[in-house]
Each structure stands twice: as C-alpha cells, then as structure tokens.
C-alpha positions as a printed NumPy array, in Angstrom:
array([[  0.122,   0.066,  -0.074],
       [  1.122,   3.631,  -0.291],
       [  3.501,   5.158,   2.181],
       [  1.024,   7.857,   2.997],
       [ -1.415,   5.151,   4.86 ],
       [ -1.348,   4.635,   8.387],
       [  0.331,   1.692,   9.769],
       [ -3.077,   0.447,  11.   ],
       [ -4.504,   0.471,   7.757],
       [ -1.342,  -1.165,   6.21 ],
       [ -1.962,  -4.133,   8.741],
       [ -5.918,  -4.328,   7.698],
       [ -4.839,  -4.469,   4.022],
       [ -2.26 ,  -7.081,   4.604],
       [ -4.053,  -9.497,   7.154],
       [ -7.743,  -8.966,   6.099],
       [ -8.764,  -7.221,   2.942],
       [ -5.775,  -8.493,   0.761],
       [ -6.736, -12.127,   1.607],
       [-10.359, -11.307,   1.341],
       [-10.065, -10.193,  -2.338],
       [ -7.667, -12.972,  -3.155],
       [-10.162, -15.569,  -2.182],
       [-12.822, -14.253,  -4.449],
       [-10.648, -13.735,  -7.661],
       [-11.471, -17.017,  -9.238],
       [-15.271, -16.334,  -8.54 ],
       [-14.521, -12.991, -10.295],
       [-13.117, -14.648, -13.358],
       [-15.728, -16.998, -13.811],
       [-18.436, -14.347, -13.405],
       [-16.788, -12.136, -16.23 ],
       [-16.636, -15.343, -18.385],
       [-20.572, -15.828, -17.718],
       [-21.007, -12.272, -18.977],
       [-18.922, -12.847, -22.138],
       [-20.609, -16.293, -22.833],
       [-23.989, -14.929, -22.05 ],
       [-23.544, -11.758, -24.448],
       [-22.04 , -13.999, -27.138],
       [-24.876, -16.317, -27.077],
       [-27.332, -13.451, -27.117],
       [-25.485, -11.928, -30.233],
       [-25.657, -15.085, -32.063],
       [-29.163, -15.581, -31.05 ],
       [-30.011, -12.048, -32.099],
       [-28.311, -12.288, -35.706],
       [-30.296, -15.509, -36.215],
       [-33.753, -14.193, -35.203],
       [-33.067, -10.96 , -36.99 ],
       [-32.265, -12.722, -40.334],
       [-35.442, -14.887, -40.217],
       [-37.662, -11.928, -39.458],
       [-36.032,  -9.868, -42.051],
       [-36.856, -12.65 , -44.431],
       [-40.48 , -11.986, -43.587],
       [-40.382,  -8.344, -44.034],
       [-40.447,  -7.9  , -40.021],
       [-37.962,  -4.992, -39.609],
       [-38.99 ,  -3.546, -36.217],
       [-39.022,  -7.011, -34.758],
       [-35.629,  -7.815, -36.385],
       [-34.136,  -4.663, -34.902],
       [-35.597,  -5.472, -31.556],
       [-34.118,  -9.012, -31.616],
       [-30.596,  -7.758, -32.86 ],
       [-30.333,  -5.324, -29.965],
       [-32.571,  -7.023, -27.123],
       [-31.298, -10.568, -27.289],
       [-27.563,  -9.521, -26.559],
       [-28.805,  -7.304, -23.869],
       [-30.839, -10.129, -22.261],
       [-27.929, -12.556, -22.714],
       [-25.596, -10.388, -21.001],
       [-28.191,  -9.546, -18.216],
       [-28.519, -13.302, -17.46 ],
       [-24.799, -13.838, -17.437],
       [-24.12 , -11.094, -15.074],
       [-26.371, -12.43 , -12.148],
       [-23.233, -14.01 , -10.344],
       [-21.168, -10.68 , -11.285],
       [-23.665,  -8.584,  -9.424],
       [-23.752, -10.958,  -6.477],
       [-20.032, -10.808,  -6.238],
       [-20.015,  -7.07 ,  -6.499],
       [-22.189,  -6.573,  -3.611],
       [-20.395,  -9.077,  -1.432],
       [-16.972,  -7.301,  -2.334],
       [-18.491,  -3.835,  -1.587],
       [-20.021,  -4.985,   1.722],
       [-16.663,  -6.623,   2.745],
       [-14.37 ,  -3.764,   1.872],
       [-16.516,  -1.032,   3.177],
       [-17.629,  -2.881,   6.4  ],
       [-13.942,  -3.332,   7.369],
       [-12.812,   0.235,   6.28 ],
       [-15.779,   1.714,   8.321],
       [-15.086,  -0.26 ,  11.28 ],
       [-11.511,   0.884,  11.225],
       [-12.854,   4.604,  11.068],
       [-15.214,   3.676,  14.204],
       [-18.393,   3.34 ,  12.158],
       [-20.697,   0.644,  11.061],
       [-21.788,   0.234,   7.413],
       [-24.763,  -1.62 ,   5.503],
       [-25.412,  -1.608,   2.042],
       [-28.744,   0.222,   2.604],
       [-30.224,   1.842,   5.309],
       [-33.327,   0.135,   6.916],
       [-35.062,   3.438,   7.154],
       [-33.433,   6.484,   5.298],
       [-33.026,   8.915,   8.471],
       [-35.326,  11.89 ,   8.442],
       [-36.045,  11.783,   4.714],
       [-39.466,  13.208,   5.212],
       [-37.917,  16.048,   7.565],
       [-35.298,  16.726,   4.693],
       [-38.354,  17.108,   2.245],
       [-40.419,  18.95 ,   4.757],
       [-37.64 ,  21.496,   5.266],
       [-37.154,  22.225,   1.514],
       [-33.687,  20.6  ,   1.512],
       [-34.819,  18.125,  -1.364],
       [-36.577,  18.675,  -4.636],
       [-39.816,  16.955,  -5.548],
       [-39.308,  13.217,  -7.097],
       [-41.341,  10.366,  -8.143],
       [-38.845,   7.566,  -7.743],
       [-36.233,   7.335,  -5.012],
       [-33.485,   4.996,  -3.893],
       [-31.022,   4.887,  -1.031],
       [-27.703,   3.11 ,  -0.361],
       [-24.519,   2.987,   1.5  ],
       [-25.639,   3.704,   5.239],
       [-22.972,   4.601,   7.676],
       [-23.748,   5.293,  11.291],
       [-21.147,   6.366,  14.162],
       [-20.055,   8.826,  16.666],
       [-17.563,  11.701,  16.19 ],
       [-16.554,  14.037,  19.099],
       [-19.488,  12.603,  21.197],
       [-22.044,  13.373,  18.394],
       [-24.043,  10.556,  17.05 ],
       [-24.554,  10.584,  13.229],
       [-26.018,   8.606,  10.284],
       [-25.046,   9.368,   6.647],
       [-26.573,   7.766,   3.502],
       [-26.735,   8.163,  -0.136],
       [-29.805,   9.195,  -2.018],
       [-30.767,   9.195,  -5.68 ],
       [-34.032,  11.151,  -6.567],
       [-35.698,  11.074,  -9.871],
       [-38.311,  12.739, -11.47 ],
       [-40.757,  11.548, -14.365],
       [-40.877,  13.842, -17.322],
       [-42.749,  13.786, -20.497],
       [-42.201,  15.046, -23.896],
       [-44.208,  14.679, -27.097],
       [-42.936,  11.225, -27.868],
       [-41.746,   9.843, -24.836],
       [-41.734,   9.481, -21.074],
       [-38.298,   9.61 , -19.342],
       [-36.66 ,   9.738, -15.883],
       [-34.269,  12.879, -14.847],
       [-32.1  ,  12.637, -11.699],
       [-32.932,  15.635,  -9.687],
       [-30.775,  14.992,  -6.719],
       [-27.86 ,  12.408,  -6.058],
       [-25.584,  13.003,  -3.069],
       [-25.278,  12.709,   0.816],
       [-27.934,  13.048,   3.619],
       [-26.558,  13.284,   6.965],
       [-28.181,  13.626,  10.427],
       [-26.096,  14.739,  13.247],
       [-26.914,  14.934,  16.894],
       [-25.477,  18.415,  17.111],
       [-23.591,  19.152,  20.342],
       [-25.082,  22.676,  20.977],
       [-28.367,  23.532,  22.146],
       [-31.124,  23.761,  19.268],
       [-34.654,  25.091,  19.769],
       [-37.191,  25.778,  17.018],
       [-36.43 ,  25.371,  13.223],
       [-33.697,  27.173,  11.326],
       [-33.177,  26.266,   7.752],
       [-30.147,  27.164,   5.386],
       [-30.941,  27.072,   1.589],
       [-29.01 ,  28.483,  -1.282],
       [-29.671,  32.114,  -2.47 ],
       [-31.755,  32.239,  -5.494],
       [-30.996,  35.709,  -6.21 ],
       [-33.607,  37.307,  -8.637],
       [-36.072,  34.272,  -8.226],
       [-36.293,  35.035,  -4.604],
       [-39.227,  37.462,  -5.331],
       [-41.237,  34.672,  -6.598],
       [-41.185,  32.6  ,  -3.151],
       [-41.882,  35.471,  -0.92 ],
       [-38.733,  37.403,   0.316],
       [-39.625,  37.598,   4.037],
       [-40.914,  34.236,   5.113],
       [-41.369,  30.57 ,   4.387],
       [-43.727,  27.872,   5.725],
       [-42.248,  24.484,   6.366],
       [-44.811,  21.985,   7.473],
       [-46.868,  23.844,   9.99 ],
       [-43.949,  26.119,  10.998],
       [-43.695,  29.753,   9.753],
       [-40.248,  30.871,   9.521],
       [-38.857,  34.298,   9.233],
       [-36.091,  35.247,   6.974],
       [-32.698,  35.718,   8.995],
       [-30.312,  38.317,   7.678],
       [-26.576,  37.156,   7.98 ],
       [-24.012,  39.436,   9.573],
       [-21.255,  38.549,   6.987],
       [-22.248,  39.693,   3.387],
       [-20.068,  36.839,   1.879],
       [-22.538,  34.324,   3.368],
       [-25.437,  36.553,   2.681],
       [-24.772,  36.158,  -1.098],
       [-24.658,  32.409,  -0.867],
       [-27.411,  31.382,   1.67 ],
       [-30.912,  32.201,   2.603],
       [-31.699,  31.596,   6.149],
       [-35.221,  31.18 ,   7.6  ],
       [-35.959,  30.434,  11.271],
       [-38.82 ,  30.235,  13.599],
       [-36.354,  31.84 ,  16.295],
       [-34.176,  34.721,  15.212],
       [-32.113,  34.777,  18.576],
       [-31.531,  31.088,  18.215],
       [-30.603,  31.213,  14.636],
       [-27.831,  33.779,  15.354],
       [-26.667,  31.59 ,  18.281],
       [-26.238,  28.87 ,  15.949],
       [-25.079,  30.349,  12.711],
       [-21.551,  31.646,  13.895],
       [-19.076,  32.801,  11.392],
       [-17.38 ,  29.504,  12.193],
       [-20.189,  27.429,  11.392],
       [-20.899,  29.15 ,   8.222],
       [-17.214,  28.694,   7.117],
       [-17.386,  25.213,   7.879],
       [-20.543,  24.495,   5.87 ],
       [-18.841,  26.156,   2.836],
       [-15.937,  24.123,   3.357],
       [-17.775,  21.088,   3.596],
       [-18.527,  21.382,  -0.152],
       [-14.877,  21.202,  -0.726],
       [-14.21 ,  18.488,   1.451],
       [-16.773,  16.072,  -0.216],
       [-16.173,  17.554,  -3.563],
       [-19.879,  18.286,  -3.772],
       [-22.121,  21.248,  -4.479],
       [-25.009,  23.286,  -3.165],
       [-24.687,  22.073,   0.373],
       [-27.829,  22.918,   2.348],
       [-28.878,  22.354,   6.19 ],
       [-31.471,  22.593,   8.975],
       [-31.44 ,  22.613,  12.59 ],
       [-34.315,  20.987,  13.903],
       [-35.401,  20.593,  17.791],
       [-37.993,  17.835,  17.114],
       [-35.813,  14.833,  18.858],
       [-35.87 ,  16.766,  22.147],
       [-32.113,  17.976,  21.739],
       [-30.201,  19.342,  18.869],
       [-30.238,  17.702,  15.32 ],
       [-28.49 ,  19.056,  12.363],
       [-29.665,  17.727,   8.796],
       [-27.284,  18.446,   5.926],
       [-27.876,  17.713,   2.218],
       [-24.984,  18.006,  -0.33 ],
       [-24.82 ,  17.023,  -3.967],
       [-21.964,  14.536,  -4.83 ],
       [-21.398,  11.701,  -7.514],
       [-21.991,   8.189,  -6.725],
       [-19.377,   7.352,  -4.008],
       [-18.602,   4.023,  -2.159],
       [-18.171,   1.981,  -5.31 ],
       [-15.653,  -0.941,  -5.188],
       [-14.415,  -0.292,  -8.563],
       [-14.679,  -2.435, -11.721],
       [-14.786,  -6.244, -11.227],
       [-13.351,  -6.528, -14.725],
       [ -9.946,  -5.944, -13.379],
       [ -8.221,  -8.143, -10.774],
       [ -9.666,  -7.871,  -7.176],
       [ -6.478,  -7.913,  -5.181],
       [ -5.584,  -4.483,  -6.394],
       [ -4.642,  -1.926,  -3.488],
       [ -5.953,   0.918,  -5.683],
       [ -9.536,   0.014,  -5.218],
       [ -9.101,   0.069,  -1.484],
       [ -7.245,   3.205,  -1.449],
       [-10.071,   4.889,  -3.522],
       [-12.84 ,   3.725,  -0.968],
       [-10.493,   4.932,   2.095],
       [-10.164,   8.282,   0.533],
       [-13.913,   8.384,   0.15 ],
       [-14.369,   7.25 ,   3.951],
       [-11.987,   9.845,   4.983],
       [-13.958,  12.521,   3.236],
       [-17.031,  11.411,   5.294],
       [-14.821,  11.497,   8.607],
       [-13.314,  14.755,   7.774],
       [-16.986,  16.304,   6.946],
       [-18.172,  15.223,  10.477],
       [-15.293,  16.4  ,  12.181],
       [-15.669,  19.706,  10.475],
       [-19.286,  20.203,  11.555],
       [-19.011,  18.92 ,  15.183],
       [-15.27 ,  19.382,  16.444],
       [-14.954,  21.712,  19.224],
       [-13.495,  25.153,  17.975],
       [ -9.97 ,  25.714,  17.907],
       [ -7.868,  28.389,  19.34 ],
       [ -8.297,  31.476,  17.308],
       [-11.774,  30.479,  15.796],
       [-14.443,  33.245,  16.124],
       [-17.266,  31.265,  17.349],
       [-19.282,  33.718,  19.186],
       [-18.677,  36.84 ,  17.161],
       [-22.081,  37.249,  15.874],
       [-23.83 ,  36.764,  19.307],
       [-23.276,  40.136,  20.772]])
C-alpha cells in the first residue's frame, strides 16, 4: 500500500482485505466469463432471429431481436457478477468503516429523517427514490447517520416518458452538540427568483419561518436562512459554522450544500444535504480484485466522510471566532 497510509491500515490491508479479495478472484474470473458467454450467445441468437424476421419483412421485430437478445444474454450472465460485486463492496466498506469507528450497511433500513429533509425544502420533489451506503457512528460525542440518496422525476415530452435525476448525493443527520430550539433552515440564495417565493418568510410543514439576515455579506450572497427563532438562529449560525458549511462542499467534492437545525428530537439535530457523485463503489470487477488502488479509493472517500463530520461537530480551535455574531 501507499506509504501515506497509516500503519493500522497497512495491517488491515495485509491481514484482512488482501486475503479477502484474493479468495474471490477465481469467482470474479468465472463471473466475467459468464457475462462474455451470455452476451456472445445473445449476439448469435439476435443475428439468427433478425435474419429470419427480415426474411418475412418484419424489420421492427428484427431490430428488437438484434439489440434485445444480446442485452438479455448479458443480463442473465451478469447475475453472479452482481452478486459478487455486492459481496466485495460490503466486505471492503464494512472493514474500512469499522477501522474508522463506524458501522456500514449496503442500504439504510429506514432512510433517516428523509421526510424531514423534504419538509424543510432541502430536497426537490421526486417520483422515484433509492438509497444506499448507510454509515452510522459517533464523532466528538455526536451520533450521526449518513447515506446516499438518488431522487428522480418522471418527465414527459411529445413522444416519450423519461426519468431525470434531480438529486444525487449525501444526506446526513447529526445529533448537534449545541442547544437547538425551533427550526432554522439554510438554503441556497436564488437571487432574482427570491421574489417569486416570498422574500420575508416561508412555511415548512406547520411552522412559519422568518427570514434571517446574516452578518457577513459573503454568506448573505450564498445562503438564504429562515428560522422560527431569530435569537436562536444567530446563536447557531456563527461565522465558524458558516465557514465550515462552505468548506464541507470542498471536502466532499460536492455542491449546493444546504442544512437545517431541528429541535423535534428533544435535543439538537443538524440535517445536511449535499450533491455529490456516486460514492463508495468498489471499482470495476473486470480488473483483478486484489488491487490496492480500489481499497485506497474507498478509503479516501471514507476519509472525506469522517473529515466532513469532524468539520461540523469538532470543538472550536483556538483563534476561531465562534461567538462573534452573538453580541
């Protein structure tokens, strides 16, 4: 492994991950072979069926056979391939998460606070949704959950119906270590379009939220803030917190981070949504499994997660102006 990795991770690679991958290499080769054979048989069947159908002048059916049968053959052949991919993903991410004091599962049993994310306007409307890659743990005595969400909207044109991805990224729930009362929502500034949504107030669920002005004009240009409690919102939205929220986008290589503080759990809760690519994938199984690069990539993404959480909940360091906007 790379010299930049810790001695602990070197040991995990050598003693656990490398043997885990090596044991599955023969299954990988066989699974890839099944795809090749399945696709090849599908191509042969497609060509034969298309030739027969063309002889009867059935061009649309011939085209369908020529395209559909190879796809079907590949799909049948990929069953073991997909099964192995899930097994490898769970094994690698489970062990890497454990090394970072987290627990991992392929999917959340219940996507934490998803309806609350929607209620507070942190996510767009969608007609289809899927969730994967669930992490749970604790950082700086703050319990958190994190998972990936993909939201799609059905759209129609004159000739067809199709799906558009309207959100793909991370949803995070953190038991925030500071007192939270009421609801404070931090969304992106829409500039000119603010006038169409009502400049001064919003309603989320049954709560009416008033617009909050931010002290720093830098943040005022980027975010819109609404809250049920003006005093509490200023207590929460310190310059340090807002800087960290912006830094989070860079940390996870994402965009359009937005957040909400909510007191409904009886304590302090921080919800964060940030758009990212599809993270936490084990890499191509068309390449040998026992490859340190696939582990290094996953480890880098897990480090992004832990770094993001540390960024949001770690105690302020000497020199950080945490309470500057509470005077």
